XYZ file of C-alpha atoms in Angstrom:
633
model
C 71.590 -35.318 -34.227
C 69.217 -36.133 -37.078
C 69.072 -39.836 -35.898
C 68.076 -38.741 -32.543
C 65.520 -36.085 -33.915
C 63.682 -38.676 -35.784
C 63.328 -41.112 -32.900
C 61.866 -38.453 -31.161
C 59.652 -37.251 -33.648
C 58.733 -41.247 -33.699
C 57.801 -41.548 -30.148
C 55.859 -38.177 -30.116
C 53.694 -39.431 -32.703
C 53.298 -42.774 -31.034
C 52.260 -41.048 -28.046
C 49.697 -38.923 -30.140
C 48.486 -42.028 -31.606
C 47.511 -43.819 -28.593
C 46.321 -40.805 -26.846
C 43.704 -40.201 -29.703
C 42.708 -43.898 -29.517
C 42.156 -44.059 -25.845
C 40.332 -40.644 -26.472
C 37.461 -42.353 -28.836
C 37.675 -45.618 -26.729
C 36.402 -43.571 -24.207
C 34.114 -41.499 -26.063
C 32.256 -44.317 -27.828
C 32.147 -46.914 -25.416
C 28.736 -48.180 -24.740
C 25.905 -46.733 -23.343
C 24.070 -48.153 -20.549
C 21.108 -49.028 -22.446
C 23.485 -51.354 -25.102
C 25.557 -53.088 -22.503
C 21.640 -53.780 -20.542
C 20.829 -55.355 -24.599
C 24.035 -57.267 -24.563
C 22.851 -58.908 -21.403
C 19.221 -59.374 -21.890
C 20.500 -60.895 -25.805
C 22.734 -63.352 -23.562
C 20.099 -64.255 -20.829
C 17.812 -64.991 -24.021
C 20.309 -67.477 -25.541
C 20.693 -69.395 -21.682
C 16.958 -69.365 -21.703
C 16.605 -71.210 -25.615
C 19.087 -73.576 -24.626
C 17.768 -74.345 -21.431
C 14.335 -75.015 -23.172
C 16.042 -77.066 -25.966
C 17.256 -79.407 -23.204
C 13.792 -79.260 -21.455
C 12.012 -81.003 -24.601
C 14.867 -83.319 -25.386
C 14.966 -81.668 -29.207
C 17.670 -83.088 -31.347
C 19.803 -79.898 -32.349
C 23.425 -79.527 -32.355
C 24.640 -75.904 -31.836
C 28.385 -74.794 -30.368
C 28.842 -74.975 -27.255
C 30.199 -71.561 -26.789
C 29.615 -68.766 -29.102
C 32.913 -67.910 -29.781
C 31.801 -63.737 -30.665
C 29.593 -62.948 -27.556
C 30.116 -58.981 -27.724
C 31.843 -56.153 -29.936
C 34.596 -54.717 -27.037
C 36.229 -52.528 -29.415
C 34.613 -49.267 -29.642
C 35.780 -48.499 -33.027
C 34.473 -51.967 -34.656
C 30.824 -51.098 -32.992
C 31.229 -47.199 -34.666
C 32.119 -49.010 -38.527
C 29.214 -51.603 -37.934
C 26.768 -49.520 -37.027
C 28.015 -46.747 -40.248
C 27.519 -49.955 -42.030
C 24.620 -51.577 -40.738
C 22.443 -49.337 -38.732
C 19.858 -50.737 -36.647
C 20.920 -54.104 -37.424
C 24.129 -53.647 -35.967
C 22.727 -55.219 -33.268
C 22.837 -58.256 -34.743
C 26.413 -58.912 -34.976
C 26.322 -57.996 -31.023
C 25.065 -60.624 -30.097
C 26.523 -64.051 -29.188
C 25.096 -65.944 -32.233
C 26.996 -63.400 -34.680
C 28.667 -66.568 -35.651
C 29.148 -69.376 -38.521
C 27.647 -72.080 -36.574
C 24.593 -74.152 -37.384
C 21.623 -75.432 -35.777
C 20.155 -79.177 -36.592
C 17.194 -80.639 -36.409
C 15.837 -83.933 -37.500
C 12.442 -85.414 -37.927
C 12.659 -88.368 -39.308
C 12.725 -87.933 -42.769
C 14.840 -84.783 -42.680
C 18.035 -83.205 -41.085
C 18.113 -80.008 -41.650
C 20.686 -77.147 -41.074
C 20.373 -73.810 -40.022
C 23.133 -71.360 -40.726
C 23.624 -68.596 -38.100
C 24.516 -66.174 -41.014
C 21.894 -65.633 -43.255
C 19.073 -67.573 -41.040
C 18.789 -69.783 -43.975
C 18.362 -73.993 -44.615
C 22.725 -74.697 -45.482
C 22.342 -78.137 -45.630
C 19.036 -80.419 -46.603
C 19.363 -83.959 -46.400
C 16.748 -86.469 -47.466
C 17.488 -89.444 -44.683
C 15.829 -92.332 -46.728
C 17.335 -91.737 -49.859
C 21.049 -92.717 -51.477
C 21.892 -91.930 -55.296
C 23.260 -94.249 -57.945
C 26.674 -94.174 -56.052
C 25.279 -95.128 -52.540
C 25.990 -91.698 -51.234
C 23.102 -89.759 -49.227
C 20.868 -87.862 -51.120
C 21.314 -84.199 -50.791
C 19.226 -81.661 -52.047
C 21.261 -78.671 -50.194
C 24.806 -78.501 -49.414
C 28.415 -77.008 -49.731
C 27.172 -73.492 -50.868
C 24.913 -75.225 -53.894
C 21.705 -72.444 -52.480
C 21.577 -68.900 -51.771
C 18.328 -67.822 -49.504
C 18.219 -63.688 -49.335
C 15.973 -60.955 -48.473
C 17.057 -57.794 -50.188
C 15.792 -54.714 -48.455
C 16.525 -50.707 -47.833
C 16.124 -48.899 -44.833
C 14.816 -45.861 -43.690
C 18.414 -44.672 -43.440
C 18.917 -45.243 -47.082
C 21.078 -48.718 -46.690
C 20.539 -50.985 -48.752
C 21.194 -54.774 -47.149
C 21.078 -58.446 -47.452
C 19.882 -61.005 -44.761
C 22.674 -63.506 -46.394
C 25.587 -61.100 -44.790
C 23.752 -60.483 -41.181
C 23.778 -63.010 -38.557
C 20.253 -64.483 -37.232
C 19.819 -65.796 -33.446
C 18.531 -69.523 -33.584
C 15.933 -70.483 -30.437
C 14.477 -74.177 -30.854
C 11.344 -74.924 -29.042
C 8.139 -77.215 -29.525
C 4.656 -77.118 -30.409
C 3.714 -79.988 -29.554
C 5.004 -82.563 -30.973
C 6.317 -80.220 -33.936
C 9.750 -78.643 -33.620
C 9.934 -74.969 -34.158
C 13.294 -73.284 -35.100
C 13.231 -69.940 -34.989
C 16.167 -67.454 -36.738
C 15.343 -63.901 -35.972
C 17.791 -61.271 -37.459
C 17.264 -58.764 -34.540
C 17.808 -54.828 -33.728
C 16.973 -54.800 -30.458
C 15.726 -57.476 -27.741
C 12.053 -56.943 -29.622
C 12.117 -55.925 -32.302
C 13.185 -58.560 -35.453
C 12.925 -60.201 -38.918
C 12.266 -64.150 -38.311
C 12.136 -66.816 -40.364
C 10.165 -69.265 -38.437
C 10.361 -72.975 -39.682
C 7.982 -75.685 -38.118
C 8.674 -79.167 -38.480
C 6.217 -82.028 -38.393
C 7.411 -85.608 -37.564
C 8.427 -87.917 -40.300
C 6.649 -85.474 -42.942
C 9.039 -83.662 -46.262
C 6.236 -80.227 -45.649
C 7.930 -77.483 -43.713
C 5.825 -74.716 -42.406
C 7.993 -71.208 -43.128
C 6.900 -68.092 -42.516
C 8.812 -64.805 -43.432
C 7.691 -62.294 -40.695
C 8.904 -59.042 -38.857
C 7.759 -57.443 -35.436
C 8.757 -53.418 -34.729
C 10.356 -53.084 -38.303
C 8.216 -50.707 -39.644
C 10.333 -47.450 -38.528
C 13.597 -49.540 -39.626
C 12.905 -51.404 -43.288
C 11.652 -48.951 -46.117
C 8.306 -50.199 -47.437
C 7.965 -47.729 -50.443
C 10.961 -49.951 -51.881
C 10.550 -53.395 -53.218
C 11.190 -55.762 -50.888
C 12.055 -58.903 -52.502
C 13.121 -62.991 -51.038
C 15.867 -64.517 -53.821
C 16.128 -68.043 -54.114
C 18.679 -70.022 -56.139
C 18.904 -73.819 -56.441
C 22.103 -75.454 -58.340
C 20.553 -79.225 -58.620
C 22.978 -81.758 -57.625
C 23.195 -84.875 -59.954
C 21.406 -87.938 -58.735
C 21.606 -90.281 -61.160
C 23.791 -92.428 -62.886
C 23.090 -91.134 -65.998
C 23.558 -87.049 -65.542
C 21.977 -86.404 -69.320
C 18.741 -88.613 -68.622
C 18.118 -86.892 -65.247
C 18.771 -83.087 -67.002
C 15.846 -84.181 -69.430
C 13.503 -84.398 -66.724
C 14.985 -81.805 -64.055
C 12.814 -78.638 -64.843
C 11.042 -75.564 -63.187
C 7.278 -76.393 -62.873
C 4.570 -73.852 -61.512
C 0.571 -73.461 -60.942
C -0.679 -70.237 -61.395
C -4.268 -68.944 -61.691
C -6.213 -71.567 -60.376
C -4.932 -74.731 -61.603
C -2.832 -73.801 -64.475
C 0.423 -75.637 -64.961
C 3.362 -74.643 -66.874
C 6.749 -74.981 -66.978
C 10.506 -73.497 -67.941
C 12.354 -74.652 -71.047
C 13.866 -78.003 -70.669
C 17.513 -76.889 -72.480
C 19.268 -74.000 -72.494
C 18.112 -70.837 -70.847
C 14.685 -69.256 -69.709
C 12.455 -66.757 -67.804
C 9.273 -65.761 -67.145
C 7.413 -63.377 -64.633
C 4.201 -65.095 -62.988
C 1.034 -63.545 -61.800
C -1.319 -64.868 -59.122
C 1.682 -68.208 -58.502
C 0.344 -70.419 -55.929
C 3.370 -72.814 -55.837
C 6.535 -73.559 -58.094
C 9.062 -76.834 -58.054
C 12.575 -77.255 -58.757
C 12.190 -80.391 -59.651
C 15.223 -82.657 -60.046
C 13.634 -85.950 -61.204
C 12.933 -87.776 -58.604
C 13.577 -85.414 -55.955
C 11.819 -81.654 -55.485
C 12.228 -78.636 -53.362
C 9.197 -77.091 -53.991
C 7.775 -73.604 -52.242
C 4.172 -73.519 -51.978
C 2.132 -70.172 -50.777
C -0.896 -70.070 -49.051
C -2.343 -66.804 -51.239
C -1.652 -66.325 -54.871
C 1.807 -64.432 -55.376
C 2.212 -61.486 -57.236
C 4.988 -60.861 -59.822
C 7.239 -63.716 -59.299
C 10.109 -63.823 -61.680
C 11.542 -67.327 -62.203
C 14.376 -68.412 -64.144
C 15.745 -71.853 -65.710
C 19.960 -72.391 -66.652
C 21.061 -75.446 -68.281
C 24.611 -76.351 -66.384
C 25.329 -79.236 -68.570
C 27.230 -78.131 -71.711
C 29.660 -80.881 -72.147
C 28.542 -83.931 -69.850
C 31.914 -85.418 -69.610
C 32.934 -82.419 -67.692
C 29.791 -80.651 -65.988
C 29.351 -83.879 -63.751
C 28.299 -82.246 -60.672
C 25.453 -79.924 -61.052
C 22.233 -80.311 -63.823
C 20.551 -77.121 -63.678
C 20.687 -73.377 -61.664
C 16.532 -72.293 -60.756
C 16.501 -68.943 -59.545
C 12.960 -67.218 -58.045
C 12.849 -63.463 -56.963
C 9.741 -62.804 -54.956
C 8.334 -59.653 -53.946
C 6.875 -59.867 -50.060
C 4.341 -57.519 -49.057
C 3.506 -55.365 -46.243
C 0.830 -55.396 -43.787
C 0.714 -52.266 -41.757
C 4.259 -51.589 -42.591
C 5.446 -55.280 -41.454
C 5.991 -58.522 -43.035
C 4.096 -61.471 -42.646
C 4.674 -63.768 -45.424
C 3.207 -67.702 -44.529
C 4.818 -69.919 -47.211
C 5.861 -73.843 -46.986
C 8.995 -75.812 -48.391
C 7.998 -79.231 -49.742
C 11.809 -81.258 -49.400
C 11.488 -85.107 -50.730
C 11.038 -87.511 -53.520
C 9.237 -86.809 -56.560
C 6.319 -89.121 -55.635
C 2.759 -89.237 -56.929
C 1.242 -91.044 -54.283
C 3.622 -88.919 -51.198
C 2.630 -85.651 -53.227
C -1.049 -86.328 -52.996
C -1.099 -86.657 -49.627
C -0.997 -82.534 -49.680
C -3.342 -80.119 -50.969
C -2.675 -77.798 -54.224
C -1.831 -80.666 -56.554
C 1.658 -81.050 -55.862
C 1.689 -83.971 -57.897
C 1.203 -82.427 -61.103
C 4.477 -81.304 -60.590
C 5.375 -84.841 -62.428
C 5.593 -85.096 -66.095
C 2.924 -87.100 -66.618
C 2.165 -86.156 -70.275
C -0.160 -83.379 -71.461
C -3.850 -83.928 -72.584
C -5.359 -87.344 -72.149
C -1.770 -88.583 -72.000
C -1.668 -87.912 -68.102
C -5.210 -88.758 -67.787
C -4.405 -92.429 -68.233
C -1.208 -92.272 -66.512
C -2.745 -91.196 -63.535
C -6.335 -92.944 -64.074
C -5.312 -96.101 -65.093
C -1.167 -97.386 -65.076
C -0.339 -95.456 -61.696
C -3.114 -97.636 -60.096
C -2.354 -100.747 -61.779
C 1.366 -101.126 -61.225
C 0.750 -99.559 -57.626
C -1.354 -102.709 -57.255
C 0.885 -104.718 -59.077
C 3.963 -103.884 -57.524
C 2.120 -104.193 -53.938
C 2.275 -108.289 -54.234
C 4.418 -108.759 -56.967
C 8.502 -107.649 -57.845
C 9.069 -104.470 -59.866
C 10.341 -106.077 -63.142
C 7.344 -109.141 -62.841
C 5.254 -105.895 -62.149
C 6.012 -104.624 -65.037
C 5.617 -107.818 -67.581
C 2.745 -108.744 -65.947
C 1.224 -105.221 -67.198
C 2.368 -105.312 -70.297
C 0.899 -108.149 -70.920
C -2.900 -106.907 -69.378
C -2.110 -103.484 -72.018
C -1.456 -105.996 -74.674
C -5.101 -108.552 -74.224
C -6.534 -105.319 -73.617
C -5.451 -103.755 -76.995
C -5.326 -106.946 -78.879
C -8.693 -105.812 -80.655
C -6.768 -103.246 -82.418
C -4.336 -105.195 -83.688
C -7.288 -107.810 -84.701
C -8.705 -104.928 -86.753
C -5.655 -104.001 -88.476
C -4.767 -107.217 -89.355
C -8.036 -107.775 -91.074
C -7.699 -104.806 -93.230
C -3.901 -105.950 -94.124
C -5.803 -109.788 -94.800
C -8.588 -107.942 -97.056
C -6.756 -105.603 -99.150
C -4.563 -108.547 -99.561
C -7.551 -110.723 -100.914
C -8.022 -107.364 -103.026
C -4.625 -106.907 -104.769
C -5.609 -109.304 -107.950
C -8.331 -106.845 -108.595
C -6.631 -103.484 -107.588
C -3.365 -104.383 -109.709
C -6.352 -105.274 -112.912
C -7.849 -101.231 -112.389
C -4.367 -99.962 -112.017
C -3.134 -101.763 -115.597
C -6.887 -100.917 -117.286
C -6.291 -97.528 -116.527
C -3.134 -96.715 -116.619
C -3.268 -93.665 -118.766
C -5.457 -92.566 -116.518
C -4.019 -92.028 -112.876
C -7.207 -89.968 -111.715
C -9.497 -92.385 -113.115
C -7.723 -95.200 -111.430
C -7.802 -93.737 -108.016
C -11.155 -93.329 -108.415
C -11.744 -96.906 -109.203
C -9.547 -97.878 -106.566
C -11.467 -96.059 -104.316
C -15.130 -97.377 -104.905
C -13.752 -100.713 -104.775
C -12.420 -100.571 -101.870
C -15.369 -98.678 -100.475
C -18.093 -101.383 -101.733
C -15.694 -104.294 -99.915
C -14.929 -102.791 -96.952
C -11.379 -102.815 -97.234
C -10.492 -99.384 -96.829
C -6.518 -98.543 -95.937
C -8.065 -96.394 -93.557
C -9.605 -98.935 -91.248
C -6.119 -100.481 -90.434
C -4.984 -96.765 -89.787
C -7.674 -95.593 -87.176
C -7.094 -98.756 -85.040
C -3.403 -97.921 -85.095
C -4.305 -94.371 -84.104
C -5.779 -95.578 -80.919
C -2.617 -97.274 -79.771
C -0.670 -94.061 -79.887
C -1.901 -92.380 -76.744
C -1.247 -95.901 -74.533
C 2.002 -95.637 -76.101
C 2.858 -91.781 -75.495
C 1.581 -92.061 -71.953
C 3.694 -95.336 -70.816
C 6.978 -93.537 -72.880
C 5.892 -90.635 -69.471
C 5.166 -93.353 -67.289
C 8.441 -95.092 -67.220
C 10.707 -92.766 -66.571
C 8.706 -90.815 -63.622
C 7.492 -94.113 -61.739
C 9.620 -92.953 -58.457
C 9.182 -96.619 -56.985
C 11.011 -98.222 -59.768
C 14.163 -96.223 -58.743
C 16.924 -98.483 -57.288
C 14.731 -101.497 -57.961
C 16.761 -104.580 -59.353
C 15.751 -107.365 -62.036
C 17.633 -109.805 -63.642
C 20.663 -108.236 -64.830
C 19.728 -104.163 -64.137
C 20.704 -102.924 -60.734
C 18.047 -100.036 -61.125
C 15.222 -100.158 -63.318
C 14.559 -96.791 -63.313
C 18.150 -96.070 -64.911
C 20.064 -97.658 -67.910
C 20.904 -101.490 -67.697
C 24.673 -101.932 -68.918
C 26.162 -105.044 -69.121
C 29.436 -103.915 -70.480
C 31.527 -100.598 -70.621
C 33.316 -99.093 -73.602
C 36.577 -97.803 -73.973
C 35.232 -94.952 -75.737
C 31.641 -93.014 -76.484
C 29.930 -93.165 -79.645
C 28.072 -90.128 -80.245
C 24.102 -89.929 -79.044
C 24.846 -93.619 -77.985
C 27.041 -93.682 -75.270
C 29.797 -95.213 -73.288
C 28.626 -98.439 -72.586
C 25.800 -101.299 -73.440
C 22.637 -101.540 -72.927
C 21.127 -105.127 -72.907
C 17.141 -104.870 -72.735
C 17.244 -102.168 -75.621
C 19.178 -104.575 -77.931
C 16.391 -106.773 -76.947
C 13.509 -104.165 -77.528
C 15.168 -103.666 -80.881
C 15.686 -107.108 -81.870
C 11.740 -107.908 -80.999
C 10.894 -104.856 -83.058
C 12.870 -105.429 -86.280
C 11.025 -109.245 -86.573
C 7.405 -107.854 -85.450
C 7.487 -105.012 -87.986
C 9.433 -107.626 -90.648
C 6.261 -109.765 -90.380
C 3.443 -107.320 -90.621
C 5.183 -104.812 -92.985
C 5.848 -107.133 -95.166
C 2.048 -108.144 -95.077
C 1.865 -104.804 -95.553
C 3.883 -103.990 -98.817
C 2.348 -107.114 -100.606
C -1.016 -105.935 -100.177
C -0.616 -101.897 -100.710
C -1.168 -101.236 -104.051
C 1.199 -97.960 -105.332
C -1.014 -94.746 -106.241
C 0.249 -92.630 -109.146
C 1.540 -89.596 -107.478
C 1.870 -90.763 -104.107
C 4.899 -91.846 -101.997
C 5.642 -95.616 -102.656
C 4.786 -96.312 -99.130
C 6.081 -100.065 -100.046
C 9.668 -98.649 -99.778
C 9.216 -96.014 -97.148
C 7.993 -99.240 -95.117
C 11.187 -101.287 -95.645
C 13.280 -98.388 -94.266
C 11.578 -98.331 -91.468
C 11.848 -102.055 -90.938
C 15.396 -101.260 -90.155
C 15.362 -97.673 -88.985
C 13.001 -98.184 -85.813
C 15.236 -101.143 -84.337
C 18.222 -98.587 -84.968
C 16.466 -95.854 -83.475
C 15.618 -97.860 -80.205
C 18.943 -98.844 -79.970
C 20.365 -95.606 -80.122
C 17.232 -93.564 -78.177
C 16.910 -96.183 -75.231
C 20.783 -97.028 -74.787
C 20.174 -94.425 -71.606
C 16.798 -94.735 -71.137
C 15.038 -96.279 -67.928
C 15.820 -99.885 -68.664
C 12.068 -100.811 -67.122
C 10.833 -98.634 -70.663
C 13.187 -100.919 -72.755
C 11.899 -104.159 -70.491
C 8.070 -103.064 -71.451
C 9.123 -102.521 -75.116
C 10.886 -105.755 -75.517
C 8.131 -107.949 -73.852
C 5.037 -105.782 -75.229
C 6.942 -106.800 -78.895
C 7.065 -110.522 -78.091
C 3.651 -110.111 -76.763
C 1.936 -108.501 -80.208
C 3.987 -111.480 -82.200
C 2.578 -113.901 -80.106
C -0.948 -112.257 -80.878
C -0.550 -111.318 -84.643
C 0.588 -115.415 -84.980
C -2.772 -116.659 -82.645
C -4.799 -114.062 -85.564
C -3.466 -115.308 -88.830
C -3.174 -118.752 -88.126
C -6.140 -119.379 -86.158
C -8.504 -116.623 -86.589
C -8.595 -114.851 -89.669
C -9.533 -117.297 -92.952
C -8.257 -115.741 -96.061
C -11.104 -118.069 -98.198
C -13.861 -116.244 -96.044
C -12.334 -112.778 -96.042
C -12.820 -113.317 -99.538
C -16.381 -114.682 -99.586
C -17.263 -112.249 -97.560
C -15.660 -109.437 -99.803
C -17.640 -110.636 -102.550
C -21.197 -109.925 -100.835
C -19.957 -106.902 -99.826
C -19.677 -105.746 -103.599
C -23.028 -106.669 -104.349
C -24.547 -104.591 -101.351
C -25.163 -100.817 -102.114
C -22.591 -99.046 -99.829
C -23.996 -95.492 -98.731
C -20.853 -93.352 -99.113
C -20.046 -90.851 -95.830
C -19.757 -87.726 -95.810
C -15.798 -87.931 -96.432
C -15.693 -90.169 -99.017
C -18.180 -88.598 -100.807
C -16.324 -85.157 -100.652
C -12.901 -87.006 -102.164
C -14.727 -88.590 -104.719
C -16.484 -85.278 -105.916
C -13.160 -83.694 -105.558
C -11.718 -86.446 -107.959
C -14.367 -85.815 -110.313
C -13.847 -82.489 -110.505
C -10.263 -82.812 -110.937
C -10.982 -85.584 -114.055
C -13.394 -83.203 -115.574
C -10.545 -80.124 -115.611
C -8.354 -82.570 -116.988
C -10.669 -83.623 -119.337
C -11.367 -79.799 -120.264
C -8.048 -79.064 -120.924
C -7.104 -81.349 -123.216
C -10.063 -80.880 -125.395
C -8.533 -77.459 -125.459
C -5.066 -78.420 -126.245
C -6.272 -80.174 -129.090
């Protein structure tokens, strides 16, 4: 009897069951005015396609949108608890996964149904170090939100709602639009407009009969986060110069911290790059942005095992209103980090690049961007590149002239300085002071083969920036390197040697070797003609370490280094030893040097200002001395 009770009691409740479901099936199904949405939403989608075939625009979209309406009553009641007004949305045929895409030469592009956002960015042009395309987005590496409330008090995401893609043309532009909707007309849209064979996307964040649905007294703000894929063959050299740049306030540029982690919060932004060497995704705005925060994450910890990604940029950006609506004009800059491609646009994109700070990037961009842009235009990359060197080198040979000569004099000197050193040699001050007027009355000053040497050091700073941002050396072969823009091995290791590497590097051993017998010649000069000054650093043996520590350093430095750097070093050495022989052997006349030494002694020399304040200073300082050992006695 209990058995059959319970199967009864089973069935009734069955039957209650289904009679309450049919109940709210009934109760909730749709009104009129949604199933007359549904069917304008699907004549809309006929219409878009129909179009798309009508301008012959390359897009691939599914065939059949597998979701084309919510049936089930009680699914439409929980999305629209949990949605609202955009419930609609997921109504509609495109409440799907699938992607649009559109090419334009330079680009393919994807647009995900979900979130309206770019899913997939490919740069058609471009391979990396292992022949695979270059992508900038792909596989979930991006997130592209808009976080906003609602006058109900929701509070949603655009990366969880489902946009409907129409793509049209404008003339000979393709226009995608993604419009996240809540009725037929009323609808967020991010509108993306496509010029042929050009990296600039037009992109404009805008909304049409939203101003009774999104809550404008709460921040409204568009998150943006980039993980930057690894290009190069060498993930630790492309981290150094993969970095968050910005302009703000009229020209300013700044940037993010290279390692490690950062943030900052920007007033008045007009555009900002994630740049990953020599590729950027940069978002430009056509008005000054207000309170942007922007943040920089270093992914590489251990670059034997973070081999994938470099860094994570993240932007938040507030958009305004306008009337209660959105209308936010922006652009997306997608392509290689280029000078002469990034000039081409307005808002100098192109300082973007690393040129160097300071004068540094004024004679990148004045004078070595032109010239190997010329250069390279008739000539290959790695003759290019000698063939520079070798115009830097004539061109600076004067300095090197100049030093030399003051190397030659105070060598002519050293019978003379050595005789004041022994005379006085209870008396250091006195002796510097001697020292000091001699050298003044002959002209051989150690500071007159400094300055010259001075002048060499912003030539050198800005080609050490040139080098490794000169986008048209990358993938560019000579003799023995594959890429001159990356490292040149020759042979791999079985192991890594700490800040060296895992392999060898040929034109830095060269570099270095060119180095050690250039600085061996004129160091040497140098040691036998400094004299030592009592309480000074004996700059005789700080210069013999360094005969060996700079080749070692090079070695070590440029073993990952752009192997067209190590090229320039190796042949601007060989150059300046071919040079410093030409001056000592044919030039400079150690006899005359001399003669003319001696008629500088007999002319009065007019002390500058500079001398004359170190020589009062060293009288001063002789006369305290002086003082106190009268007083001691």
């Amino acid at each position: 009897m209990e058995e059959k009770k319970i199967d009864i009691n089973s069935i009734i409740g069955f039957v209650l069951i289904f009679g309450i479901l049919v109940y709210m099936m009934y109760t909730n199904k749709p009104t009129e005015e949604e199933q007359a949405a549904q069917e304008q939403a699907k004549q809309e989608q006929v219409e878009a396609e129909k179009k798309v075939a009508e301008n012959d625009v390359a897009v691939t979209t599914a065939e059949d949108y597998s979701v084309a309406t919510i049936s089930d009553s009680t699914q439409l009641v929980a999305l629209n608890n949990k949605l609202g007004a955009f419930a609609y949305s997921s109504t509609l045929p495109s409440a799907t996964n699938n992607e649009t895409v559109v090419e334009n030469g330079v680009l393919s592009l994807k647009f995900s149904n979900k979130g309206g956002y770019l899913s997939e960015i490919k740069l058609n042009k471009f391979v990396d170090f292992d022949s695979v395309p270059i992508y900038l987005v792909r596989d979930g590496n991006t997130d592209f939100n808009i976080n906003f409330g609602t006058t109900d008090s929701r509070i949603l995401n655009t990366k969880d709602l489902y946009f409907q893609p129409t793509v049209t043309k404008n003339g000979e532009n393709t226009v995608v639009s993604m419009k996240l909707k809540v009725s037929p007309e009323k609808y967020l849209e991010y509108r993306y407009e496509l010029k042929p064979n050009d990296y600039m996307v037009d992109f404009t964040i805008q909304s049409k009969g939203l101003n009774n649905v999104i809550n404008s007294s709460q921040e409204v703000n568009l998150d943006w986060k980039l993980d930057t894929y690894r290009h190069d063959q060498s993930i630790s050299y492309e981290n150094r110069y993969t970095r968050l740049t910005y302009q703000y306030e009229e020209g300013k540029i700044d940037k993010l911290s290279q390692a490690g982690e950062d943030e900052e919060t920007i007033q008045d932004l007009k555009w900002l790059s994630y740049r990953q060497h020599f590729f950027s995704s940069i978002l430009v705005s056509k008005e000054p942005l207000k309170n942007v925060r922007i943040t920089s994450k270093d992914l590489v910890a251990n670059e034997d095992i973070d081999t994938l990604f470099t860094k994570q940029f993240t932007t938040k950006l507030p958009l305004a209103f306008q009337a209660g609506e959105i209308n936010q004009p922006l652009q997306f800059y997608f392509g290689p980090t280029d000078s002469k491609i990034l000039k081409k646009y307005d808002d100098n994109l192109d300082e973007s690049i690393p040129f160097g700070w300071g004068i540094f990037g004024w004679i990148n961009k004045a004078l070595f961007i032109p010239l190997f842009g010329f250069l390279s235009g008739f000539l290959p990359y790695g003759i290019a590149i000698i063939v520079m060197t070798i115009l830097i080198k004539l061109l600076m040979s004067f300095v090197q002239y100049k030093q030399f000569l003051s190397q030659a004099k105070l060598k002519v000197l050293k019978p003379e300085l050595d005789e004041i050193k022994e005379k006085y040699k209870d008396n250091k001050m006195k002796a510097q002071q001697e020292t000091m007027a001699l050298q003044n009355k002959a002209g051989a000053s150690p500071l007159s083969g400094c300055l010259p040497g001075l002048i060499q050091l912003p030539v050198f700073y800005a080609l050490f920036m040139f080098f490794p941002t000169a986008f048209d050396l990358r993938q560019k072969s000579f003799l023995w390197a594959d890429d001159l823009s990356s490292y040149d091995a020759v042979a791999t290791l079985p192991f890594k040697i700490p800040f060296y590497g895992d392999h060898v590097s040929l034109f830095p051993i060269l570099a270095a070797i060119a180095i050690f017998f250039y600085m061996k010649m004129t160091t040497g000069q140098q040691m036998a003609s400094q004299p030592t000054q009592e309480g000074m650093p004996d700059m005789a043996k700080m210069m013999k370490y360094m005969i060996y520590l700079s080749p070692l350093m090079m070695l070590f430095f440029f073993n990952n280094y752009a192997s067209g750097l190590s090229l320039y070093y190796f042949i601007s050495n060989i150059i300046s030893i071919g040079i410093m022989l030409v001056i000592k052997n044919y030039i400079l006349d150690e006899d005359k040097i001399h003669a003319q030494i001696q008629v500088n002694k007999k002319k009065p020399k007019k002390q500058n200002k500079f001398q004359k304040k170190m020589a009062d200073m060293m009288e001063q300082a002789e006369h305290q001395k002086q003082a106190q050992q009268k007083r001691k006695k």
